[in-house]
PDB file of C-alpha atoms and ligand atoms in Angstrom:
ATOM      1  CA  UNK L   1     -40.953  64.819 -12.150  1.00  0.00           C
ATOM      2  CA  UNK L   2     -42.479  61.852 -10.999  1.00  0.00           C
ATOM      3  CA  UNK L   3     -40.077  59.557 -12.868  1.00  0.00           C
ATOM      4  CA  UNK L   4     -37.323  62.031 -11.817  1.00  0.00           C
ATOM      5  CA  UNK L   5     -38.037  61.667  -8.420  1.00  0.00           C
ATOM      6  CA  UNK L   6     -37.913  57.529  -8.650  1.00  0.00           C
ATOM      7  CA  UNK L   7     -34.598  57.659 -10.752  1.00  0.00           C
ATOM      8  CA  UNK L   8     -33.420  59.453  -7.669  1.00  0.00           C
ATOM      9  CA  UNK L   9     -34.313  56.767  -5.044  1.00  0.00           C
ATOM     10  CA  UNK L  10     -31.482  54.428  -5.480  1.00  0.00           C
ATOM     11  CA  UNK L  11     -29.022  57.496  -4.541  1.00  0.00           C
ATOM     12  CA  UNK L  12     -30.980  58.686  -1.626  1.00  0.00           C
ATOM     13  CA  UNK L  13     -30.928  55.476  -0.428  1.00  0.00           C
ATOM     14  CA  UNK L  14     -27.157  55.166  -0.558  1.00  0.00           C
ATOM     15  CA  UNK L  15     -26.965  58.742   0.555  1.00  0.00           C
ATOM     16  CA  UNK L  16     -28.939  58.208   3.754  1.00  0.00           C
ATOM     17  CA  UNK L  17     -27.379  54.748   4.480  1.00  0.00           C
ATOM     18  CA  UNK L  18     -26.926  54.347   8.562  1.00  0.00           C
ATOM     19  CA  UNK L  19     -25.200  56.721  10.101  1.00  0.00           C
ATOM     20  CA  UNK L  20     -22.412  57.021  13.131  1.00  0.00           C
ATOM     21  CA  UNK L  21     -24.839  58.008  15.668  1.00  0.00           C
ATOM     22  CA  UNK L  22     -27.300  55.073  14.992  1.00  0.00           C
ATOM     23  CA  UNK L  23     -27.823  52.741  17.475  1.00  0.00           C
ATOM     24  CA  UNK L  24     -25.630  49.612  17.329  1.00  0.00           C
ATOM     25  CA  UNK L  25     -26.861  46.363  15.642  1.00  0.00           C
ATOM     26  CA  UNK L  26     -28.201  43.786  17.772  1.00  0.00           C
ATOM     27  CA  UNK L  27     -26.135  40.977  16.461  1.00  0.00           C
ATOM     28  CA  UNK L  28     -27.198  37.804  18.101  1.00  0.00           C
ATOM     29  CA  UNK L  29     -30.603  36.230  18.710  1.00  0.00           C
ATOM     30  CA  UNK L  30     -32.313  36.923  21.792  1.00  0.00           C
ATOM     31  CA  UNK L  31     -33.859  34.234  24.311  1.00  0.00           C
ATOM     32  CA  UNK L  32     -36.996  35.154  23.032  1.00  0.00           C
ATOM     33  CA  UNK L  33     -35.801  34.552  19.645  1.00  0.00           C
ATOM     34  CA  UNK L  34     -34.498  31.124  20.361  1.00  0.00           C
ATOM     35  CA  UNK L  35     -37.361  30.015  23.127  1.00  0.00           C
ATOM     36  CA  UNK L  36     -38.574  26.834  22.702  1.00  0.00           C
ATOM     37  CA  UNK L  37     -41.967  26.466  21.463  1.00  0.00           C
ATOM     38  CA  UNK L  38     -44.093  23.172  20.128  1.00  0.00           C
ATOM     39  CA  UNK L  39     -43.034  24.151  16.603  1.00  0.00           C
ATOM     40  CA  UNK L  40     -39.503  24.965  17.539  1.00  0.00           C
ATOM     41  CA  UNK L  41     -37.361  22.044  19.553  1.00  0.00           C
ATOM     42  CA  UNK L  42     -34.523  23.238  21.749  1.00  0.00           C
ATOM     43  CA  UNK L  43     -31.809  21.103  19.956  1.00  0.00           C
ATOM     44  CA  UNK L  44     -32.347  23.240  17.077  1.00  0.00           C
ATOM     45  CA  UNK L  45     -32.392  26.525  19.271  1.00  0.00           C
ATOM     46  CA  UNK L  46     -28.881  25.623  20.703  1.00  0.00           C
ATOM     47  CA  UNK L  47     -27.289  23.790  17.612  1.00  0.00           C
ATOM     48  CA  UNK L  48     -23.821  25.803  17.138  1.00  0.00           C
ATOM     49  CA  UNK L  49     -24.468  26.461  13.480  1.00  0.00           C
ATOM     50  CA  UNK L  50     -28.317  26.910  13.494  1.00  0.00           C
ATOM     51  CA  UNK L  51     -28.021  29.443  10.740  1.00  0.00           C
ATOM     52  CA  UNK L  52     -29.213  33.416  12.155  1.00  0.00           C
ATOM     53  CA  UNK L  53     -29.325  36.239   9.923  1.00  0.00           C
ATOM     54  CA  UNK L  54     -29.090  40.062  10.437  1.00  0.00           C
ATOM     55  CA  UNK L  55     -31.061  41.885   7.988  1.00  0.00           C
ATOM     56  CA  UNK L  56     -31.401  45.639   6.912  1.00  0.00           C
ATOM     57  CA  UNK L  57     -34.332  47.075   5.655  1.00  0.00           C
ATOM     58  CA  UNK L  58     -35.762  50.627   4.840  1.00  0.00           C
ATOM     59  CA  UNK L  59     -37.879  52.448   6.970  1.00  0.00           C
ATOM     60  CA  UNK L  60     -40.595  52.910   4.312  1.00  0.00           C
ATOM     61  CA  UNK L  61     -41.338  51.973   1.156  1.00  0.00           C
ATOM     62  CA  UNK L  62     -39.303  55.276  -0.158  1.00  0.00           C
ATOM     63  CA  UNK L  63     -36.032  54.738   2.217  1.00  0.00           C
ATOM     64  CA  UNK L  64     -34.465  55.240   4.526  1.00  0.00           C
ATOM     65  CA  UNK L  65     -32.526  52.626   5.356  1.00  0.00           C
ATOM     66  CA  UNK L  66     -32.788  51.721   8.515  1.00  0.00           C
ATOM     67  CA  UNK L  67     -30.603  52.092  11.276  1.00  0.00           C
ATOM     68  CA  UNK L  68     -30.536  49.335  13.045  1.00  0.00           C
ATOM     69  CA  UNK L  69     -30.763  45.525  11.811  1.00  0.00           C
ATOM     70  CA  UNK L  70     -33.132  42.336  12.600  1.00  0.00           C
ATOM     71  CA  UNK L  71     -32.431  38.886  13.393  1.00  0.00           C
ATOM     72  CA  UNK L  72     -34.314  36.245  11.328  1.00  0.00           C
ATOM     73  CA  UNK L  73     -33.826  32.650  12.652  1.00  0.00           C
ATOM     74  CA  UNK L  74     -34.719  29.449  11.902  1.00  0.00           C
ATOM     75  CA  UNK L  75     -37.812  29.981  14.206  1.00  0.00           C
ATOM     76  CA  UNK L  76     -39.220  32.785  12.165  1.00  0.00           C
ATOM     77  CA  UNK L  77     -38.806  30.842   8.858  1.00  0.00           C
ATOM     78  CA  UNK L  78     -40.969  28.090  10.696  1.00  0.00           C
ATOM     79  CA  UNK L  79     -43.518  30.470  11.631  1.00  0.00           C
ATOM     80  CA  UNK L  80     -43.643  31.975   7.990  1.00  0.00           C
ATOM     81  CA  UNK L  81     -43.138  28.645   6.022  1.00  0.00           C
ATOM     82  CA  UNK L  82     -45.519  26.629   8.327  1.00  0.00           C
ATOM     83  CA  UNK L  83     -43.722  23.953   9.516  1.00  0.00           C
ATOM     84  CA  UNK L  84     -39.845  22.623  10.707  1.00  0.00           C
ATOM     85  CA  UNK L  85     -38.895  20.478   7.899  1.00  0.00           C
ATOM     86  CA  UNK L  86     -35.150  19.229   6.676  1.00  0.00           C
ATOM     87  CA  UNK L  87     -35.774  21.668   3.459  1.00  0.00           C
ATOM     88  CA  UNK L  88     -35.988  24.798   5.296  1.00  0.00           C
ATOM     89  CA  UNK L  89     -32.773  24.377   7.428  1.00  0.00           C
ATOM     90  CA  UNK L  90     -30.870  23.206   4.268  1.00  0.00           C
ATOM     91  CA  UNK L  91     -32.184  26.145   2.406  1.00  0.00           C
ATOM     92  CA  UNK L  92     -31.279  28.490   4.801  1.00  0.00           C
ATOM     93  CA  UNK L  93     -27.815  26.737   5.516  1.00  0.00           C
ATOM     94  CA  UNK L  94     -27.192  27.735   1.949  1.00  0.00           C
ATOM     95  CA  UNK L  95     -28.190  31.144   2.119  1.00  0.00           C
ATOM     96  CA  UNK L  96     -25.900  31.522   5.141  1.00  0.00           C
ATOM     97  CA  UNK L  97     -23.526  30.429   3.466  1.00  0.00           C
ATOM     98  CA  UNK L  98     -23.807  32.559  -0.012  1.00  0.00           C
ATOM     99  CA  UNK L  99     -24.970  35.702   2.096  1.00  0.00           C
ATOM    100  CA  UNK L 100     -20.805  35.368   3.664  1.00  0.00           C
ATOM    101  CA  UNK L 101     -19.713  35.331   0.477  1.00  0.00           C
ATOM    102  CA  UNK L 102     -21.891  38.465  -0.626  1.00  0.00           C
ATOM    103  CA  UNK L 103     -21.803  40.290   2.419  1.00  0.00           C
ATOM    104  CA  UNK L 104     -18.287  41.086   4.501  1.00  0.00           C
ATOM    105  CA  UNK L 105     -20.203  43.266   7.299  1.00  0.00           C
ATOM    106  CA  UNK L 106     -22.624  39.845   7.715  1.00  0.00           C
ATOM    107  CA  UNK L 107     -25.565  42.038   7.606  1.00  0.00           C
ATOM    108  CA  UNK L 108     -27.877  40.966   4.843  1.00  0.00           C
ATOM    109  CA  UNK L 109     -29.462  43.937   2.538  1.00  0.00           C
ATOM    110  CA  UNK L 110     -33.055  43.239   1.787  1.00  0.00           C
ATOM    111  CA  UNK L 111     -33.367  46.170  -0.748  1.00  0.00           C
ATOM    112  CA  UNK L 112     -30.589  44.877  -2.963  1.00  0.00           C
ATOM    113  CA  UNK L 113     -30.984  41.067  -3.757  1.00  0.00           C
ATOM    114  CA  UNK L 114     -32.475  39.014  -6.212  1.00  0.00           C
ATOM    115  CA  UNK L 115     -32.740  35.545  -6.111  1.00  0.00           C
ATOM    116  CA  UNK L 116     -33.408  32.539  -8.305  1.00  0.00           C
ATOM    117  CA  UNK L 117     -34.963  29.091  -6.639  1.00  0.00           C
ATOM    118  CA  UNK L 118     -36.822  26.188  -8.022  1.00  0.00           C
ATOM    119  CA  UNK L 119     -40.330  25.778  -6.867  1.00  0.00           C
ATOM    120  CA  UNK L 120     -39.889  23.776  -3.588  1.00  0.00           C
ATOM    121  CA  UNK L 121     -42.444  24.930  -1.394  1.00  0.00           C
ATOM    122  CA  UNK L 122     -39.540  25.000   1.220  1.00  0.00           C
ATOM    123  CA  UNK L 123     -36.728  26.634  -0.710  1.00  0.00           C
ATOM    124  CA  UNK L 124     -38.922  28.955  -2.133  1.00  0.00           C
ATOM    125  CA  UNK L 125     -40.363  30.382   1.197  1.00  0.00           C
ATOM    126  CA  UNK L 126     -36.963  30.742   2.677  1.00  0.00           C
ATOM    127  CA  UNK L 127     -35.594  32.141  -0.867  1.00  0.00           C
ATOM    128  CA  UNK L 128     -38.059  35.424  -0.593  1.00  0.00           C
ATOM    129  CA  UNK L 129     -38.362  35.397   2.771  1.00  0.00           C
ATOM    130  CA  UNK L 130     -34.315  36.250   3.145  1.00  0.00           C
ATOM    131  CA  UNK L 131     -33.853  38.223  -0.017  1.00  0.00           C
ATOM    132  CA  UNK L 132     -36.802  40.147   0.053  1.00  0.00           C
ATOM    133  CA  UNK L 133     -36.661  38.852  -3.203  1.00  0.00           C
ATOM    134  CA  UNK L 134     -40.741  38.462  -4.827  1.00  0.00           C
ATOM    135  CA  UNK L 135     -41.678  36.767  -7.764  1.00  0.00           C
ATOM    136  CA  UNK L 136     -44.155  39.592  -8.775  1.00  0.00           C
ATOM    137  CA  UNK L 137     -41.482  41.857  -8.480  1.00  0.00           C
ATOM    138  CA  UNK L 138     -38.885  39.741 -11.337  1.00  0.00           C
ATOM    139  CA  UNK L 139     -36.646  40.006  -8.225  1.00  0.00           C
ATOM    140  CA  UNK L 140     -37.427  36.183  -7.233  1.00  0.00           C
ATOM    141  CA  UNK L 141     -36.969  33.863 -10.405  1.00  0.00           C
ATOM    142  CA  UNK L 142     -38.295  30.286 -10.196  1.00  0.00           C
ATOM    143  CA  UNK L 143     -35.879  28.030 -12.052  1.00  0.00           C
ATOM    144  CA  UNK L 144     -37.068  24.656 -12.253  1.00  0.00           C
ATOM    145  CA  UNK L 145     -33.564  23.424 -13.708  1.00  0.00           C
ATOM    146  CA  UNK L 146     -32.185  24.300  -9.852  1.00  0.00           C
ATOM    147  CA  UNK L 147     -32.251  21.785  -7.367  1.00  0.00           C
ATOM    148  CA  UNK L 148     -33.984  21.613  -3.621  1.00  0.00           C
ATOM    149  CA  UNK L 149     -31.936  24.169  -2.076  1.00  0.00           C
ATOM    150  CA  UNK L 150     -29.352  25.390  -4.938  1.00  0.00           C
ATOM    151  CA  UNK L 151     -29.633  29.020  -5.781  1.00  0.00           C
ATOM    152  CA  UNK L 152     -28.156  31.836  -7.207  1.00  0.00           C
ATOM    153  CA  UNK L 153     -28.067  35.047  -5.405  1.00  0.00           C
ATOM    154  CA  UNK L 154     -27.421  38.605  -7.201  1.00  0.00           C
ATOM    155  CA  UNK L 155     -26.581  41.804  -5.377  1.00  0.00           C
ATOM    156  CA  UNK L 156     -28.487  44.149  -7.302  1.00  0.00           C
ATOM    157  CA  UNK L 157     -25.809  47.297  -6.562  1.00  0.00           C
ATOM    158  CA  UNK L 158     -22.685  45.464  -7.535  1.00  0.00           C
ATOM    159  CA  UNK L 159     -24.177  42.273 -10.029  1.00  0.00           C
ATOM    160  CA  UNK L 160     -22.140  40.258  -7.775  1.00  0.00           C
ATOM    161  CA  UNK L 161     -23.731  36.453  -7.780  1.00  0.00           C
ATOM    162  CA  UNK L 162     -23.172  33.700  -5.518  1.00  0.00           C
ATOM    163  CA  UNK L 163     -24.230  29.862  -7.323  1.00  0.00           C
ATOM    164  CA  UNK L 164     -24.493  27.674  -4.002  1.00  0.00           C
ATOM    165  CA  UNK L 165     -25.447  24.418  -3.804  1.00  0.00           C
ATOM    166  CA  UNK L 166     -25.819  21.059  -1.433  1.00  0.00           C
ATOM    167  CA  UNK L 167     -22.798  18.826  -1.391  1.00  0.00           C
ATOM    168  CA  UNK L 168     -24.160  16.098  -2.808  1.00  0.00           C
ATOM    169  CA  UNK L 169     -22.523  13.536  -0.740  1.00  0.00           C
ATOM    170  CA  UNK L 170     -24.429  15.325   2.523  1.00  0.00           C
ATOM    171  CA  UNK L 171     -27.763  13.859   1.476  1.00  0.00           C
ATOM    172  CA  UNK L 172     -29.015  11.159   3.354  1.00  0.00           C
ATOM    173  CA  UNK L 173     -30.585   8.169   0.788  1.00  0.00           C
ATOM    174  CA  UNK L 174     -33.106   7.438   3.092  1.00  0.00           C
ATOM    175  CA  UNK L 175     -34.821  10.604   2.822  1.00  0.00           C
ATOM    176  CA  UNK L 176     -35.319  10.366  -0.409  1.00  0.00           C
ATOM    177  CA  UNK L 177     -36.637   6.678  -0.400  1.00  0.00           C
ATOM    178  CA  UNK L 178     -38.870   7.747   2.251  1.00  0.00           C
ATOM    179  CA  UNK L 179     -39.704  10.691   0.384  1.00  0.00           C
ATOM    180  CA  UNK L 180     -40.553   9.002  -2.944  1.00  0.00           C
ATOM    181  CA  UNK L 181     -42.519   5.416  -0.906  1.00  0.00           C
ATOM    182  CA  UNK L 182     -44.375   8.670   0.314  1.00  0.00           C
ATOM    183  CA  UNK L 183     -45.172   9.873  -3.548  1.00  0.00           C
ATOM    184  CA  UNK L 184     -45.852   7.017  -4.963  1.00  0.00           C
ATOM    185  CA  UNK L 185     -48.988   6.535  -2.823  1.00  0.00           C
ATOM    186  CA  UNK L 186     -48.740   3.108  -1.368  1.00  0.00           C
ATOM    187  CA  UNK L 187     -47.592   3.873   2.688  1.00  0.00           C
ATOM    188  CA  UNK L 188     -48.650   4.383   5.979  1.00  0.00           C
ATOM    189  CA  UNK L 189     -48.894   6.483   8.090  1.00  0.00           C
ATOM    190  CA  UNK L 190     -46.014   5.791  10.146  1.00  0.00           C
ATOM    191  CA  UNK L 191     -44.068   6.184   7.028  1.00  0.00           C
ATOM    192  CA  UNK L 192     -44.613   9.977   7.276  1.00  0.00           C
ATOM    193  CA  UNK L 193     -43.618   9.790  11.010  1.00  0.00           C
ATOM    194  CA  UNK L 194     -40.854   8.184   9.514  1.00  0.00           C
ATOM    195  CA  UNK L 195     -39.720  10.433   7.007  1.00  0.00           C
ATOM    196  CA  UNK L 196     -39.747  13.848   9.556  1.00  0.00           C
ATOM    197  CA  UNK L 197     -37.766  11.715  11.814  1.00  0.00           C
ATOM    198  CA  UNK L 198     -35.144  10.806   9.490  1.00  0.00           C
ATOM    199  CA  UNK L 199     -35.483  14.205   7.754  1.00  0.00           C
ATOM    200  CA  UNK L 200     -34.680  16.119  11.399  1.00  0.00           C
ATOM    201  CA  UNK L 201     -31.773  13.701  12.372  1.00  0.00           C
ATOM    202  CA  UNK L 202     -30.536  15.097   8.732  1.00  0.00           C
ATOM    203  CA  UNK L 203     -31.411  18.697   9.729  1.00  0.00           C
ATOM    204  CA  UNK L 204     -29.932  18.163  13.219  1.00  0.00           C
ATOM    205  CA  UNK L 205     -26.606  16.650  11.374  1.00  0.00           C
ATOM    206  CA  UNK L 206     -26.359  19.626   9.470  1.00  0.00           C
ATOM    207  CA  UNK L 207     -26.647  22.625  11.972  1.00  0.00           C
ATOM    208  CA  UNK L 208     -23.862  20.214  14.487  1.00  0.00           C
ATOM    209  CA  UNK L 209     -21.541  21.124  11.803  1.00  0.00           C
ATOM    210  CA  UNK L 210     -19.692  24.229  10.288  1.00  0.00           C
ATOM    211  CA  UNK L 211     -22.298  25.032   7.319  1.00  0.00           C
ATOM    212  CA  UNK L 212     -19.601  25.737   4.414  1.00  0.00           C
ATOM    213  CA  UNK L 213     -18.472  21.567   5.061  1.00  0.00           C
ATOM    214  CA  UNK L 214     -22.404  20.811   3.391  1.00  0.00           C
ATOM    215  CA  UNK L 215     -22.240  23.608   0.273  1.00  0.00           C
ATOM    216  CA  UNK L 216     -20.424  23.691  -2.521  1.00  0.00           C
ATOM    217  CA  UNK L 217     -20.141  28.247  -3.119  1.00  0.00           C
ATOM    218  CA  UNK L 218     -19.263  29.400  -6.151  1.00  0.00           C
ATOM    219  CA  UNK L 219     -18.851  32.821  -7.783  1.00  0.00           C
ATOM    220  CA  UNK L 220     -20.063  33.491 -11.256  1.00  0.00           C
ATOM    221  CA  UNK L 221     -19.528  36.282 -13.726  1.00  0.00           C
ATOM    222  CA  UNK L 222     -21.691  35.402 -16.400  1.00  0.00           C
ATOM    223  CA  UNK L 223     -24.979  34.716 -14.823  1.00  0.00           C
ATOM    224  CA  UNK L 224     -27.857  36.316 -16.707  1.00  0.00           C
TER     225      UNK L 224
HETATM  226 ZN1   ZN W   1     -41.123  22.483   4.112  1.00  0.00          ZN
END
């Protein structure tokens, strides 16, 4: 009965997707979603393409879905990743940008995506964070063959997967020369205030420009 009962879920959940007399969908941020805060500069709040996401979940762990959405910006990434770094916007740039393909109604379903990232602390956060994707679930798959910020998203319902990638050419050389003086050991510390400045002028770049111009989206059939 018990295995009955979970075979049934998927259904139900269709069954009892949103109805006509739910409340409508807030779909932009609020000013308390984009208020400044130490963590969070303003640029970033009013950059024209400072990626925003409206997300559906289910009520409880058994359905429903529910009826109205959430907005997840770049400031609630911050606050779950732990810090504003060029990684995180570019990551979620890229999710933006393979969520449009996925997703005509632009409202992202959190109970029907699976994702695979490498192991970037920053990629990775936003990855599961978006998806709802979760590496103890099999639904988040850590690929170490992807680059910082390529993925490839699956919607569970339909198999439909997006490969997305950064356009090479949009990478800034001196981030990763900073990045790697950094690794190697031998700097200052005014190298590291160094590398988050160039890394935000990168970031700032980025969200001051339509987000498709920085990805290269692909579909693919045969993704396994
Ligand atoms: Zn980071």
């Amino acid at each position: 009965m018990k295995y009955f009962l979970l075979s049934m879920l998927p259904l139900f959940l269709l069954a009892s997707h949103a109805g006509a007399q739910d409340p409508p969908s807030t779909k932009s941020p609020t000013a308390a979603d984009l208020a400044e805060e130490w963590y969070f500069p303003t640029w970033l709040a009013a950059a024209p393409h400072a990626p925003v996401f409206q997300v559906r979940d289910t009520e409880n762990k058994y359905g429903r879905y529910a009826g109205q959405t959430k907005t997840i910006t770049v400031k609630d990434l911050i606050k779950f990743h732990g810090h504003f770094c060029g990684g995180l916007v570019e990551s979620a740039a890229a999710l933006r940008v393979a969520f449009d393909r996925l997703f005509v109604d632009d409202v992202t379903d959190r109970t029907d995506l699976r994702i695979a990232s490498n192991n970037s602390a920053c990629g990775g956060d936003v990855a599961s964070y978006l998806t709802g994707g979760r590496a103890r679930f099999n639904s988040h798959l850590i690929d170490s063959a992807l680059t910082e910020s390529e993925f490839f998203v699956q919607q569970v319902s339909t198999g439909k997967t997006i490969h997305v990638k950064l356009n090479p050419s949009v990478y800034p050389k001196e981030v990763k020369t900073q990045m790697k003086k950094i690794e190697s050991g031998t700097f200052e510390s005014k190298d590291i205030d160094l590398f988050q400045e160039l890394q935000w002028a990168y970031a700032k770049r980025m969200v001051n420009a339509p987000l498709g111009d920085s990805f290269i989206v692909t579909e693919v059939n045969d993704y396994a």
